[in-house]
Amino acid sequence: ILVTIIGFVLYFTVKNIASNKTLLKSTLKTSGIFLLTALICYFVLSSGEETPLRDGNMLSAAGSKLVSAGLFMFYALILAATCIMMFFGVKNMKK
């Protein structure tokens, strides 16, 4: 039942986005900004080095780079959300 519900939600969401040109443009813009942020975090900000784990295994350099990029992405999104909330908070105080 859950798979059926998720399928219907995805179908109607994609159908709605595809039928509304302004919504499609907005969705693509937002997705592009998110993807660009992810690429910057992965290729520019993160560094990968092999790291020994507590259980004796080794975390590969690629795995370390993904974890580092994920953390930088998290920090970037927190910063963006904070700035947006502050901007609109100040904007609404002026009214």
Short mmCIF file of N, CA and C in Angstrom, two decimals:
data_model
loop_
_atom_site.label_atom_id
_atom_site.label_comp_id
_atom_site.label_asym_id
_atom_site.label_seq_id
_atom_site.Cartn_x
_atom_site.Cartn_y
_atom_site.Cartn_z
N ILE A 1 0.83 -1.19 0.00
CA ILE A 1 0.00 0.00 0.00
C ILE A 1 0.88 1.25 0.00
N LEU A 2 1.95 1.22 0.79
CA LEU A 2 2.84 2.38 0.85
C LEU A 2 3.49 2.66 -0.50
N VAL A 3 3.92 1.59 -1.18
CA VAL A 3 4.54 1.77 -2.50
C VAL A 3 3.53 2.35 -3.48
N THR A 4 2.30 1.91 -3.43
CA THR A 4 1.26 2.44 -4.31
C THR A 4 1.01 3.92 -4.03
N ILE A 5 0.94 4.28 -2.76
CA ILE A 5 0.71 5.69 -2.40
C ILE A 5 1.88 6.55 -2.87
N ILE A 6 3.11 6.08 -2.63
CA ILE A 6 4.28 6.84 -3.07
C ILE A 6 4.30 6.97 -4.59
N GLY A 7 3.91 5.90 -5.29
CA GLY A 7 3.84 5.95 -6.75
C GLY A 7 2.84 6.99 -7.24
N PHE A 8 1.65 7.01 -6.63
CA PHE A 8 0.65 8.01 -7.02
C PHE A 8 1.12 9.43 -6.72
N VAL A 9 1.73 9.63 -5.57
CA VAL A 9 2.23 10.96 -5.21
C VAL A 9 3.28 11.42 -6.21
N LEU A 10 4.22 10.55 -6.54
CA LEU A 10 5.26 10.91 -7.50
C LEU A 10 4.67 11.19 -8.89
N TYR A 11 3.73 10.35 -9.30
CA TYR A 11 3.11 10.54 -10.62
C TYR A 11 2.41 11.88 -10.72
N PHE A 12 1.55 12.18 -9.75
CA PHE A 12 0.79 13.42 -9.83
C PHE A 12 1.66 14.64 -9.59
N THR A 13 2.73 14.50 -8.81
CA THR A 13 3.66 15.61 -8.62
C THR A 13 4.37 15.94 -9.92
N VAL A 14 4.90 14.92 -10.58
CA VAL A 14 5.59 15.14 -11.86
C VAL A 14 4.62 15.65 -12.91
N LYS A 15 3.42 15.11 -12.94
CA LYS A 15 2.40 15.57 -13.89
C LYS A 15 2.07 17.04 -13.68
N ASN A 16 1.93 17.45 -12.41
CA ASN A 16 1.61 18.84 -12.09
C ASN A 16 2.77 19.77 -12.47
N ILE A 17 3.98 19.35 -12.17
CA ILE A 17 5.15 20.17 -12.50
C ILE A 17 5.30 20.31 -14.00
N ALA A 18 5.10 19.21 -14.73
CA ALA A 18 5.26 19.24 -16.19
C ALA A 18 4.18 20.07 -16.87
N SER A 19 3.00 20.15 -16.29
CA SER A 19 1.92 20.88 -16.94
C SER A 19 1.94 22.38 -16.65
N ASN A 20 2.65 22.80 -15.62
CA ASN A 20 2.70 24.20 -15.24
C ASN A 20 4.10 24.75 -15.54
N LYS A 21 4.20 25.63 -16.53
CA LYS A 21 5.50 26.10 -17.02
C LYS A 21 6.25 26.90 -15.95
N THR A 22 5.56 27.75 -15.21
CA THR A 22 6.25 28.55 -14.19
C THR A 22 6.72 27.66 -13.03
N LEU A 23 5.92 26.67 -12.69
CA LEU A 23 6.33 25.73 -11.63
C LEU A 23 7.52 24.89 -12.08
N LEU A 24 7.54 24.50 -13.35
CA LEU A 24 8.67 23.74 -13.89
C LEU A 24 9.94 24.57 -13.85
N LYS A 25 9.84 25.83 -14.24
CA LYS A 25 11.00 26.72 -14.24
C LYS A 25 11.52 26.92 -12.82
N SER A 26 10.63 27.12 -11.87
CA SER A 26 11.01 27.30 -10.48
C SER A 26 11.65 26.04 -9.91
N THR A 27 11.09 24.89 -10.24
CA THR A 27 11.63 23.61 -9.75
C THR A 27 13.02 23.36 -10.33
N LEU A 28 13.20 23.61 -11.62
CA LEU A 28 14.51 23.41 -12.23
C LEU A 28 15.55 24.37 -11.67
N LYS A 29 15.14 25.61 -11.40
CA LYS A 29 16.07 26.58 -10.83
C LYS A 29 16.51 26.15 -9.44
N THR A 30 15.57 25.74 -8.62
CA THR A 30 15.89 25.31 -7.26
C THR A 30 16.74 24.05 -7.26
N SER A 31 16.41 23.11 -8.12
CA SER A 31 17.19 21.87 -8.22
C SER A 31 18.60 22.16 -8.72
N GLY A 32 18.72 23.09 -9.65
CA GLY A 32 20.04 23.46 -10.17
C GLY A 32 20.91 24.11 -9.11
N ILE A 33 20.32 24.98 -8.31
CA ILE A 33 21.08 25.62 -7.23
C ILE A 33 21.54 24.59 -6.21
N PHE A 34 20.66 23.64 -5.88
CA PHE A 34 21.01 22.57 -4.95
C PHE A 34 22.14 21.71 -5.51
N LEU A 35 22.06 21.34 -6.79
CA LEU A 35 23.09 20.54 -7.43
C LEU A 35 24.40 21.30 -7.51
N LEU A 36 24.36 22.58 -7.83
CA LEU A 36 25.57 23.39 -7.88
C LEU A 36 26.24 23.48 -6.51
N THR A 37 25.43 23.64 -5.46
CA THR A 37 25.97 23.66 -4.11
C THR A 37 26.63 22.32 -3.77
N ALA A 38 26.00 21.22 -4.16
CA ALA A 38 26.58 19.90 -3.90
C ALA A 38 27.89 19.71 -4.65
N LEU A 39 27.95 20.15 -5.89
CA LEU A 39 29.18 20.01 -6.66
C LEU A 39 30.31 20.87 -6.09
N ILE A 40 29.99 22.09 -5.67
CA ILE A 40 31.01 22.95 -5.07
C ILE A 40 31.52 22.32 -3.78
N CYS A 41 30.62 21.79 -2.97
CA CYS A 41 31.04 21.16 -1.71
C CYS A 41 31.90 19.94 -1.97
N TYR A 42 31.58 19.17 -3.01
CA TYR A 42 32.35 17.95 -3.27
C TYR A 42 33.70 18.25 -3.91
N PHE A 43 33.72 19.07 -4.96
CA PHE A 43 34.94 19.26 -5.72
C PHE A 43 35.85 20.35 -5.16
N VAL A 44 35.30 21.35 -4.50
CA VAL A 44 36.11 22.48 -4.05
C VAL A 44 36.43 22.40 -2.56
N LEU A 45 35.44 22.15 -1.74
CA LEU A 45 35.62 22.28 -0.30
C LEU A 45 36.10 21.01 0.39
N SER A 46 35.71 19.85 -0.10
CA SER A 46 36.02 18.62 0.64
C SER A 46 37.37 18.04 0.21
N SER A 47 37.96 17.33 1.13
CA SER A 47 39.20 16.62 0.85
C SER A 47 39.05 15.20 1.37
N GLY A 48 39.66 14.26 0.70
CA GLY A 48 39.54 12.87 1.10
C GLY A 48 40.89 12.27 1.45
N GLU A 49 40.91 11.59 2.56
CA GLU A 49 42.11 10.86 2.95
C GLU A 49 41.67 9.60 3.68
N GLU A 50 42.43 8.54 3.51
CA GLU A 50 42.08 7.29 4.16
C GLU A 50 42.14 7.48 5.67
N THR A 51 41.12 6.95 6.34
CA THR A 51 41.00 7.14 7.78
C THR A 51 40.75 5.78 8.44
N PRO A 52 41.54 5.44 9.46
CA PRO A 52 41.25 4.19 10.17
C PRO A 52 40.02 4.34 11.05
N LEU A 53 39.19 3.32 11.06
CA LEU A 53 37.99 3.33 11.87
C LEU A 53 38.24 2.56 13.17
N ARG A 54 37.34 2.69 14.12
CA ARG A 54 37.51 2.05 15.43
C ARG A 54 37.47 0.53 15.34
N ASP A 55 36.71 0.01 14.38
CA ASP A 55 36.58 -1.45 14.28
C ASP A 55 37.72 -2.09 13.51
N GLY A 56 38.72 -1.32 13.11
CA GLY A 56 39.88 -1.86 12.42
C GLY A 56 39.82 -1.71 10.91
N ASN A 57 38.68 -1.39 10.37
CA ASN A 57 38.56 -1.18 8.92
C ASN A 57 39.10 0.20 8.55
N MET A 58 39.22 0.41 7.25
CA MET A 58 39.69 1.71 6.75
C MET A 58 38.56 2.37 5.95
N LEU A 59 38.37 3.65 6.19
CA LEU A 59 37.45 4.44 5.37
C LEU A 59 38.24 4.94 4.18
N SER A 60 37.77 4.65 2.99
CA SER A 60 38.50 5.03 1.79
C SER A 60 38.53 6.54 1.62
N ALA A 61 39.43 6.98 0.76
CA ALA A 61 39.53 8.41 0.48
C ALA A 61 38.24 8.92 -0.16
N ALA A 62 37.64 8.12 -1.04
CA ALA A 62 36.39 8.53 -1.68
C ALA A 62 35.27 8.63 -0.65
N GLY A 63 35.21 7.67 0.26
CA GLY A 63 34.19 7.72 1.31
C GLY A 63 34.39 8.90 2.23
N SER A 64 35.63 9.19 2.55
CA SER A 64 35.95 10.34 3.39
C SER A 64 35.57 11.64 2.70
N LYS A 65 35.79 11.70 1.39
CA LYS A 65 35.45 12.91 0.63
C LYS A 65 33.93 13.09 0.59
N LEU A 66 33.17 12.00 0.46
CA LEU A 66 31.71 12.10 0.46
C LEU A 66 31.18 12.57 1.81
N VAL A 67 31.75 12.05 2.89
CA VAL A 67 31.33 12.48 4.22
C VAL A 67 31.65 13.95 4.42
N SER A 68 32.83 14.36 4.02
CA SER A 68 33.23 15.76 4.15
C SER A 68 32.33 16.67 3.31
N ALA A 69 32.03 16.26 2.09
CA ALA A 69 31.15 17.05 1.23
C ALA A 69 29.75 17.14 1.83
N GLY A 70 29.26 16.05 2.41
CA GLY A 70 27.95 16.07 3.06
C GLY A 70 27.90 17.04 4.22
N LEU A 71 28.96 17.07 5.01
CA LEU A 71 29.01 18.01 6.13
C LEU A 71 29.06 19.46 5.64
N PHE A 72 29.89 19.72 4.63
CA PHE A 72 29.95 21.08 4.08
C PHE A 72 28.61 21.49 3.47
N MET A 73 27.93 20.55 2.83
CA MET A 73 26.62 20.83 2.25
C MET A 73 25.62 21.17 3.36
N PHE A 74 25.65 20.41 4.44
CA PHE A 74 24.79 20.66 5.58
C PHE A 74 25.04 22.06 6.14
N TYR A 75 26.30 22.41 6.33
CA TYR A 75 26.64 23.74 6.85
C TYR A 75 26.20 24.84 5.89
N ALA A 76 26.38 24.64 4.61
CA ALA A 76 25.99 25.65 3.62
C ALA A 76 24.48 25.86 3.62
N LEU A 77 23.73 24.77 3.72
CA LEU A 77 22.27 24.89 3.71
C LEU A 77 21.76 25.53 5.00
N ILE A 78 22.41 25.24 6.13
CA ILE A 78 22.04 25.91 7.38
C ILE A 78 22.31 27.41 7.27
N LEU A 79 23.45 27.77 6.72
CA LEU A 79 23.79 29.19 6.55
C LEU A 79 22.80 29.88 5.62
N ALA A 80 22.44 29.24 4.52
CA ALA A 80 21.49 29.83 3.58
C ALA A 80 20.11 30.00 4.23
N ALA A 81 19.66 28.99 4.97
CA ALA A 81 18.36 29.08 5.62
C ALA A 81 18.35 30.19 6.67
N THR A 82 19.44 30.31 7.42
CA THR A 82 19.54 31.36 8.43
C THR A 82 19.50 32.74 7.79
N CYS A 83 20.25 32.91 6.72
CA CYS A 83 20.27 34.21 6.04
C CYS A 83 18.90 34.56 5.46
N ILE A 84 18.23 33.59 4.88
CA ILE A 84 16.90 33.84 4.31
C ILE A 84 15.91 34.21 5.40
N MET A 85 15.94 33.49 6.53
CA MET A 85 15.02 33.81 7.63
C MET A 85 15.30 35.19 8.20
N MET A 86 16.57 35.55 8.33
CA MET A 86 16.91 36.87 8.85
C MET A 86 16.48 37.96 7.87
N PHE A 87 16.68 37.74 6.58
CA PHE A 87 16.31 38.72 5.57
C PHE A 87 14.81 39.00 5.62
N PHE A 88 14.00 37.94 5.63
CA PHE A 88 12.56 38.15 5.63
C PHE A 88 12.06 38.64 6.99
N GLY A 89 12.76 38.31 8.07
CA GLY A 89 12.40 38.84 9.38
C GLY A 89 12.60 40.34 9.43
N VAL A 90 13.73 40.82 8.92
CA VAL A 90 14.01 42.25 8.88
C VAL A 90 13.06 42.95 7.92
N LYS A 91 12.78 42.30 6.79
CA LYS A 91 11.87 42.89 5.80
C LYS A 91 10.47 43.06 6.37
N ASN A 92 10.01 42.08 7.15
CA ASN A 92 8.66 42.17 7.73
C ASN A 92 8.61 43.16 8.90
N MET A 93 9.73 43.43 9.55
CA MET A 93 9.75 44.40 10.64
C MET A 93 9.59 45.82 10.12
N LYS A 94 10.01 46.08 8.90
CA LYS A 94 9.93 47.40 8.32
C LYS A 94 8.49 47.81 8.02
N LYS A 95 7.60 46.85 7.85
CA LYS A 95 6.21 47.15 7.48
C LYS A 95 5.46 47.72 8.61
#
